[in-house]
Amino acid sequence: MKKFRKVLDGLTTSSPVNPGGSPGCGSAAGTPSAAPTPRELEIQETLMSEHFQICKTVRHGFPYQPTALAFDPVQKILAIGSRSGGIRILGRPGVDCHSQHESGAAVLQMQFLINEGALVTACADDTLHLWSLRQRLPAILHSLKFNRERITFCHLPFQSKWLYVGTERGNTHIVNIESFILSGYVIMWNKAIELSTKTHPGPVVHLSDSPKDEGKLLIGFESGTIVMWDLRAKRADFRIYYDEAIHSVSWHHEGRQFMCSHSDGSLSMWNMRNTAKPFQVTFPHGKTQRDGRKESCKPILKVEYKTSRNSSEAFVIFSGGLSYDKAGRRPTLTIMHGKAITVLEMDYPIVDFMVLCETPYLNEVQEPYAVVVLLEKDFVVVDLTQSNFPIFENPYPMDVHESPVTCTAYFADCPPDIIPVLYSIGAKHKKTGYSHKEWPVSGGTWTVGSQTYPEIIITGHADGSIKFWDATAITLQMLYKLKTSKVFEKPKTGDMGRSADLVEEDPYAVQMISWCPQSRIFCVVGISAHVILYRFSKHDANTIITSLELRLQCEMEDVISPSDTENTPCFSDPSGHSPQPQPPSPRSNTPDSVRDSIPCLKVKDRMIRMPPGYQAELVVQLLWVDGEPPQQITCLDLNSAYGLLALGNCNGLAVVDYLQKTILLCMSTLELYGSADPFQRLTRSPRKNRQSTSDFCMRGLSNFYSDSKKRIRTSYQSLTELSDNQVSLDLERSKSPTSDHVNGHCTSPTSQPCPSGRARVPGGPEGPRLARRGPGRPPFRKAQSAACMEVSLPVSSLTEESRENSFSRSRSSSVSSIDRETKEAVTTLQFAESYGRKSDSLPTPCLWVGTSLGLVLIIPMSIPTDEQERQEDPVTVAPTGTVLMLKGSVLRFGFLDCGGALINSPYEVWRDQHAPDDPDRPRKRKLVNFSPSSSQEACGDGHLAVVCSERQAKVFYMPSQACLYVHNITESSFVLRADVVSVSNSVCLACFCANGHIMILSLPSLRPLLDVSYLPLTDMRIARTFCFTNGGQALYLCSPTEIQRITYSQEMCVNLQETLGELFTPIETPEAQNRGFLKGFFGGNAQTFDREELFGEASAGKASRSLAQHIPGQGGIEGMKAAAGGVVGDLARARIALDERGQRLGELEERTALMMTSAETFSKHAHELMLKCKDKKWYQF
């Protein structure tokens, strides 16, 4: 009965156009007796819901939009704050931790509690946070929210528990670090300045205690006012009123003088003996003009004044100060040492810098040894111990964004020999000239865990470069860099200048990558509709790159005749090219309207010397057709065992034999069906309608470029968001993926198949506009997404909720779009050992093709098995018309044997083709095959095929093509990424949806195991770069400069603490130097300064409750000593509770004593009054 019901389901749901949008399992139901039922398969699934949990593991790359910098000179760890509220804490390689403020407010300033394992952050929402770093994952212990004042500057003296906080109103508050409560001691701005001063001094921009006397606090106001405040006497020692605004102040270690940097590019030196005027004012970069005046300079934003024992001259290091007339100068860091001035030019604006010194004590000779410079997009450390000031080699992967990341790939459990090989090749091309000293940020501890396996992350970039990264454990280290642009000729200068307004700035940008780690064959898909195939070799070689050109631009209305060989299978074409006229040069001055049969880029046609590593062997390019550029490639797959490469776009499919360098198949998608097309397609009107369609597309494109030139590069540079201007379109029918993206419509990858358009008349209305495009430059390249149009997002300026709804629901049905468009795009491809026909008894090499209409085609192939025959005999490809159906665009294929185990694709074992010949060991192709028949003996013939689309997942039994399981993944959204992955020695289907949900389905039964709303709103960048891999891991680009790795494995979440590094290491604080009797007597600190006595509640009282609000941390710990946890934490909490109880009892005792004293006084006065009135008569009162 169940079998009969299954057949009925297949018959009732196989209608091609169903109003309910539920296509059937197959276009033709197989013989019921040939397909086993799920119960007959008896596959034991081991994965359960408790095996899965989502958590972040580690973040790599440069912190996006950095704002603050801090360093602990004893622990030697460094912290970077960002505009989004993130904190990155860095130590020795492997010690790299990211934490996030829940509010998301920008981090303004950070202060380490030196050698205490704690960090104070001040955020833009006027909140102070105390972070504990004594555990592997930092946690907030306390927060203090200021209600009436805005925080502008913080200062924490070494070995002090009192934090000075300057505000925008000019007041200075004091916070107890242990309890995170405000002290009643406040330095009001009107008390700090003279009473005669009529103007407000401005916000506090600097706070520091005098190295000579900790009881003196130097307060710098923005207007140029400087006040030395005596904390004991609660009055100002002296006041300085300077004409120029102050940006920073730095002390000499003896405390007798200090230096200020100003907004006019000057540095002023002040002596404590005479504060009436500065004893020295210098303009380091300002020259004296002919009239005697100094030329105007930019502000010096920060200055550091440090002394050294080995030299009598001090180091003066500052940022900014260049003259305004030197336009185009890059940001600089200036190092003045005596009379020598060194100007270091930086690639990006300087956010902050810090001078690293040997001692944490401000009243000792500082001994600077390095400068940490935080730039907007880089992180540089300069060695001060060498005269040429070299930089240190950065051990962190801070250059992920060297060129904007456009696509990613993640490979876990790679062959163990691949990482050392790539590293050895890449090490030969490393830069030199770095400092030979050890990296100064060396704090923390980290050890490689026992359960590690080789992992590789590959990133593709906008400049055409490819980077291989070693991602083993939680680290990320550059292995090897490949530049795909070297395959092509450089564009001519004339072409670049002539089409500057519409020129493609990144013609080599990487859209997609495909890598076979076993055979080490690597394929790159570029944005200019090209595919490059690389082979790996340890030896250099001189070779000529083979170029194949494809004319994949088919129209349904065109009459297809047998003579149109570019649209029919061409078997073993000896020339390797489709029959076509000889194309002119891609860089010729051919107008776009008459460009035909030429590629977008020109491949080098000469002998090229290729260094060891990945060497280009073959380039496949799509051609212009009748003035129309080739559509971008949407999917790619290669198989090293077959020696085949398949690619598809919105026009059709092509199969290339890269061993024989020939094109095997080049057909439109419709031709692949033959008579088995499941849809009754409606052809469009003749040429008139076609003309209007193409004209509309190009008009929309031209409008986009004219209005949004700057936004073109956001596709690759920021990868964050699109324009906020939404263009309404009335012509819904003629949308393409490109035009959808340009005009801000939200569609899934290929729900609106793109019309290719037709040629335009050169003298037509669009002629002059089109002629502005540079020859060989495909138009609207930047408008499409990086990873083969993975998704287009809404760009209207709406609320977050409405944007999310728009992103999820504006997706039109793939089936309903058939009436409007007759084209369908090829969205996914995979080679596999499978069954092309129901009658097949043995698996054969097949190509599985998925389309944007939810259709699956299976194309069997006949490949010679003998190595010699494989090089000479043709490979035959014969589409059979086999069609399977799903809802939504097809995204992924996977194959299981009848025991539920994953069937891997066959591959060729790597062999170095350029290695010297060895007569004893001839080089032969060694193939490893995982055919279903060889992987199962007791389970019978056949295998299972897992097919996942945007909305649905199905499991088919092959060769009968019967649908065994079906699961509707989502109705309100659509799937962006799906992968069949191995987790905990089993297999599952991992999906990432457009609404931010991560879903895990069991295989083959498709039971939901996990459904978590991981991201509140998916943006374009995440949609392009999200990918799953084996072992329960995934990654995505969380910002334009950072890669976020996550895990969905419960086991990895539990063991995460073991893999992370320790941020805090117990180290003894260095002792202060003995200053000597005479120095201490005459110039030293004459008396000790007890801040507790001065700022405590007993003497200063309590602060106003309305001024700031204390917020307990996540752990509910009410003191720093309780951060360690366990027994020590319990003892600390008990101790604090006892102290609080004793304090309350003491207060009660004091109040009781006061009441007794008051009662005694009252009794005494009453007795005296009674004695006085005792002898008086009534009339005497």
mmCIF file of N, CA, C and O in Angstrom, residues 399-408 458-469 478 480-488 506-513 522 524-526 530 532 534 716:
data_model
loop_
_atom_site.group_PDB
_atom_site.id
_atom_site.type_symbol
_atom_site.label_atom_id
_atom_site.label_comp_id
_atom_site.label_asym_id
_atom_site.label_seq_id
_atom_site.Cartn_x
_atom_site.Cartn_y
_atom_site.Cartn_z
ATOM 1 N N ASP A 399 46.165 40.952 6.507
ATOM 2 C CA ASP A 399 46.082 41.386 5.110
ATOM 3 C C ASP A 399 45.072 40.567 4.318
ATOM 4 O O ASP A 399 45.205 40.426 3.099
ATOM 5 N N VAL A 400 44.072 40.033 4.989
ATOM 6 C CA VAL A 400 43.023 39.304 4.259
ATOM 7 C C VAL A 400 42.365 40.218 3.234
ATOM 8 O O VAL A 400 42.032 39.809 2.122
ATOM 9 N N HIS A 401 42.224 41.490 3.590
ATOM 10 C CA HIS A 401 41.535 42.458 2.740
ATOM 11 C C HIS A 401 42.497 43.256 1.862
ATOM 12 O O HIS A 401 42.135 44.315 1.361
ATOM 13 N N GLU A 402 43.720 42.784 1.674
ATOM 14 C CA GLU A 402 44.686 43.509 0.838
ATOM 15 C C GLU A 402 44.053 43.927 -0.484
ATOM 16 O O GLU A 402 44.254 45.025 -0.978
ATOM 17 N N SER A 403 43.306 43.014 -1.073
ATOM 18 C CA SER A 403 42.361 43.338 -2.127
ATOM 19 C C SER A 403 41.021 42.804 -1.649
ATOM 20 O O SER A 403 40.967 41.748 -1.009
ATOM 21 N N PRO A 404 39.912 43.519 -1.901
ATOM 22 C CA PRO A 404 38.621 43.087 -1.349
ATOM 23 C C PRO A 404 38.300 41.633 -1.663
ATOM 24 O O PRO A 404 38.483 41.173 -2.792
ATOM 25 N N VAL A 405 37.836 40.907 -0.656
ATOM 26 C CA VAL A 405 37.496 39.491 -0.805
ATOM 27 C C VAL A 405 36.173 39.381 -1.562
ATOM 28 O O VAL A 405 35.184 40.013 -1.205
ATOM 29 N N THR A 406 36.164 38.571 -2.608
ATOM 30 C CA THR A 406 34.960 38.403 -3.422
ATOM 31 C C THR A 406 34.358 37.011 -3.311
ATOM 32 O O THR A 406 33.189 36.821 -3.638
ATOM 33 N N CYS A 407 35.121 36.018 -2.884
ATOM 34 C CA CYS A 407 34.566 34.677 -2.677
ATOM 35 C C CYS A 407 35.482 33.912 -1.736
ATOM 36 O O CYS A 407 36.655 34.253 -1.563
ATOM 37 N N THR A 408 34.927 32.886 -1.109
ATOM 38 C CA THR A 408 35.679 32.066 -0.167
ATOM 39 C C THR A 408 35.377 30.596 -0.403
ATOM 40 O O THR A 408 34.340 30.236 -0.974
ATOM 41 N N ILE A 458 40.512 29.227 1.228
ATOM 42 C CA ILE A 458 40.934 29.901 -0.001
ATOM 43 C C ILE A 458 40.056 31.136 -0.175
ATOM 44 O O ILE A 458 38.830 31.057 -0.076
ATOM 45 N N THR A 459 40.692 32.269 -0.434
ATOM 46 C CA THR A 459 39.961 33.510 -0.674
ATOM 47 C C THR A 459 40.284 34.025 -2.071
ATOM 48 O O THR A 459 41.440 34.033 -2.494
ATOM 49 N N GLY A 460 39.241 34.436 -2.773
ATOM 50 C CA GLY A 460 39.411 35.092 -4.064
ATOM 51 C C GLY A 460 39.191 36.583 -3.907
ATOM 52 O O GLY A 460 38.377 37.023 -3.090
ATOM 53 N N HIS A 461 39.910 37.373 -4.702
ATOM 54 C CA HIS A 461 39.935 38.810 -4.480
ATOM 55 C C HIS A 461 39.602 39.581 -5.755
ATOM 56 O O HIS A 461 39.618 39.038 -6.863
ATOM 57 N N ALA A 462 39.326 40.877 -5.559
ATOM 58 C CA ALA A 462 38.877 41.722 -6.669
ATOM 59 C C ALA A 462 39.968 41.969 -7.691
ATOM 60 O O ALA A 462 39.679 42.239 -8.857
ATOM 61 N N ASP A 463 41.227 41.896 -7.299
ATOM 62 C CA ASP A 463 42.312 42.112 -8.254
ATOM 63 C C ASP A 463 42.712 40.833 -8.984
ATOM 64 O O ASP A 463 43.706 40.820 -9.708
ATOM 65 N N GLY A 464 41.945 39.770 -8.799
ATOM 66 C CA GLY A 464 42.241 38.515 -9.471
ATOM 67 C C GLY A 464 43.195 37.616 -8.716
ATOM 68 O O GLY A 464 43.546 36.538 -9.208
ATOM 69 N N SER A 465 43.607 37.993 -7.527
ATOM 70 C CA SER A 465 44.534 37.170 -6.756
ATOM 71 C C SER A 465 43.792 36.115 -5.955
ATOM 72 O O SER A 465 42.620 36.275 -5.603
ATOM 73 N N ILE A 466 44.490 35.021 -5.681
ATOM 74 C CA ILE A 466 43.972 33.907 -4.875
ATOM 75 C C ILE A 466 44.946 33.701 -3.715
ATOM 76 O O ILE A 466 46.162 33.656 -3.914
ATOM 77 N N LYS A 467 44.401 33.552 -2.510
ATOM 78 C CA LYS A 467 45.245 33.310 -1.343
ATOM 79 C C LYS A 467 44.841 31.995 -0.684
ATOM 80 O O LYS A 467 43.664 31.751 -0.438
ATOM 81 N N PHE A 468 45.841 31.159 -0.430
ATOM 82 C CA PHE A 468 45.651 29.911 0.310
ATOM 83 C C PHE A 468 46.106 30.147 1.746
ATOM 84 O O PHE A 468 47.222 30.621 1.984
ATOM 85 N N TRP A 469 45.247 29.785 2.699
ATOM 86 C CA TRP A 469 45.527 30.007 4.118
ATOM 87 C C TRP A 469 45.502 28.677 4.863
ATOM 88 O O TRP A 469 44.629 27.843 4.641
ATOM 89 N N MET A 478 49.153 32.617 6.104
ATOM 90 C CA MET A 478 49.247 32.639 4.654
ATOM 91 C C MET A 478 50.189 31.546 4.155
ATOM 92 O O MET A 478 51.303 31.386 4.651
ATOM 93 N N TYR A 480 50.180 30.586 0.384
ATOM 94 C CA TYR A 480 50.572 30.750 -1.020
ATOM 95 C C TYR A 480 49.635 31.753 -1.662
ATOM 96 O O TYR A 480 48.434 31.802 -1.344
ATOM 97 N N LYS A 481 50.181 32.563 -2.551
ATOM 98 C CA LYS A 481 49.392 33.564 -3.265
ATOM 99 C C LYS A 481 49.564 33.368 -4.766
ATOM 100 O O LYS A 481 50.675 33.186 -5.256
ATOM 101 N N LEU A 482 48.433 33.420 -5.457
ATOM 102 C CA LEU A 482 48.401 33.199 -6.906
ATOM 103 C C LEU A 482 47.729 34.401 -7.563
ATOM 104 O O LEU A 482 46.670 34.846 -7.121
ATOM 105 N N LYS A 483 48.340 34.921 -8.621
ATOM 106 C CA LYS A 483 47.797 36.064 -9.345
ATOM 107 C C LYS A 483 47.282 35.598 -10.705
ATOM 108 O O LYS A 483 48.066 35.243 -11.586
ATOM 109 N N THR A 484 45.959 35.607 -10.849
ATOM 110 C CA THR A 484 45.378 35.150 -12.121
ATOM 111 C C THR A 484 45.531 36.178 -13.221
ATOM 112 O O THR A 484 45.418 35.841 -14.404
ATOM 113 N N SER A 485 45.797 37.425 -12.894
ATOM 114 C CA SER A 485 45.921 38.457 -13.927
ATOM 115 C C SER A 485 47.151 38.247 -14.804
ATOM 116 O O SER A 485 47.211 38.783 -15.911
ATOM 117 N N LYS A 486 48.119 37.472 -14.340
ATOM 118 C CA LYS A 486 49.316 37.246 -15.140
ATOM 119 C C LYS A 486 49.045 36.403 -16.375
ATOM 120 O O LYS A 486 49.892 36.310 -17.266
ATOM 121 N N VAL A 487 47.887 35.792 -16.439
ATOM 122 C CA VAL A 487 47.548 34.981 -17.610
ATOM 123 C C VAL A 487 47.196 35.872 -18.797
ATOM 124 O O VAL A 487 47.359 35.470 -19.951
ATOM 125 N N PHE A 488 46.741 37.099 -18.522
ATOM 126 C CA PHE A 488 46.211 37.959 -19.576
ATOM 127 C C PHE A 488 47.177 39.093 -19.892
ATOM 128 O O PHE A 488 48.021 39.470 -19.076
ATOM 129 N N ASP A 506 37.899 46.190 -12.147
ATOM 130 C CA ASP A 506 38.421 44.904 -11.692
ATOM 131 C C ASP A 506 38.044 43.820 -12.687
ATOM 132 O O ASP A 506 37.199 42.976 -12.402
ATOM 133 N N PRO A 507 38.649 43.799 -13.865
ATOM 134 C CA PRO A 507 38.256 42.802 -14.866
ATOM 135 C C PRO A 507 38.681 41.393 -14.509
ATOM 136 O O PRO A 507 38.192 40.434 -15.101
ATOM 137 N N TYR A 508 39.607 41.250 -13.538
ATOM 138 C CA TYR A 508 40.103 39.915 -13.177
ATOM 139 C C TYR A 508 39.472 39.397 -11.888
ATOM 140 O O TYR A 508 39.903 38.359 -11.369
ATOM 141 N N ALA A 509 38.493 40.110 -11.351
ATOM 142 C CA ALA A 509 37.912 39.733 -10.060
ATOM 143 C C ALA A 509 37.434 38.283 -10.075
ATOM 144 O O ALA A 509 36.844 37.809 -11.044
ATOM 145 N N VAL A 510 37.691 37.588 -8.974
ATOM 146 C CA VAL A 510 37.383 36.158 -8.867
ATOM 147 C C VAL A 510 35.939 35.999 -8.399
ATOM 148 O O VAL A 510 35.534 36.567 -7.379
ATOM 149 N N GLN A 511 35.177 35.239 -9.159
ATOM 150 C CA GLN A 511 33.787 34.969 -8.791
ATOM 151 C C GLN A 511 33.607 33.642 -8.080
ATOM 152 O O GLN A 511 32.785 33.512 -7.190
ATOM 153 N N MET A 512 34.375 32.649 -8.486
ATOM 154 C CA MET A 512 34.146 31.286 -8.019
ATOM 155 C C MET A 512 35.463 30.527 -8.105
ATOM 156 O O MET A 512 36.297 30.819 -8.967
ATOM 157 N N ILE A 513 35.634 29.582 -7.215
ATOM 158 C CA ILE A 513 36.813 28.726 -7.273
ATOM 159 C C ILE A 513 36.389 27.280 -7.063
ATOM 160 O O ILE A 513 35.426 26.988 -6.354
ATOM 161 N N PHE A 522 43.225 23.175 -9.890
ATOM 162 C CA PHE A 522 42.558 24.354 -9.368
ATOM 163 C C PHE A 522 41.930 25.136 -10.510
ATOM 164 O O PHE A 522 42.564 25.355 -11.548
ATOM 165 N N VAL A 524 39.560 28.654 -11.545
ATOM 166 C CA VAL A 524 39.136 29.990 -11.133
ATOM 167 C C VAL A 524 38.147 30.517 -12.162
ATOM 168 O O VAL A 524 38.423 30.485 -13.363
ATOM 169 N N VAL A 525 37.011 31.008 -11.693
ATOM 170 C CA VAL A 525 36.034 31.669 -12.554
ATOM 171 C C VAL A 525 36.151 33.165 -12.325
ATOM 172 O O VAL A 525 36.046 33.630 -11.187
ATOM 173 N N GLY A 526 36.384 33.923 -13.402
ATOM 174 C CA GLY A 526 36.537 35.360 -13.305
ATOM 175 C C GLY A 526 35.287 36.099 -13.710
ATOM 176 O O GLY A 526 34.380 35.560 -14.365
ATOM 177 N N HIS A 530 35.396 34.173 -17.752
ATOM 178 C CA HIS A 530 36.510 33.303 -18.122
ATOM 179 C C HIS A 530 36.771 32.287 -17.012
ATOM 180 O O HIS A 530 36.449 32.522 -15.840
ATOM 181 N N ILE A 532 39.992 29.728 -15.667
ATOM 182 C CA ILE A 532 41.410 29.388 -15.765
ATOM 183 C C ILE A 532 41.646 28.097 -15.015
ATOM 184 O O ILE A 532 41.238 27.966 -13.849
ATOM 185 N N TYR A 534 44.446 25.523 -13.476
ATOM 186 C CA TYR A 534 45.829 25.475 -13.022
ATOM 187 C C TYR A 534 46.184 24.053 -12.600
ATOM 188 O O TYR A 534 45.357 23.336 -12.039
ATOM 189 N N TYR A 716 32.891 45.042 -4.487
ATOM 190 C CA TYR A 716 34.095 44.308 -4.116
ATOM 191 C C TYR A 716 34.875 44.970 -2.994
ATOM 192 O O TYR A 716 35.597 44.318 -2.281
#
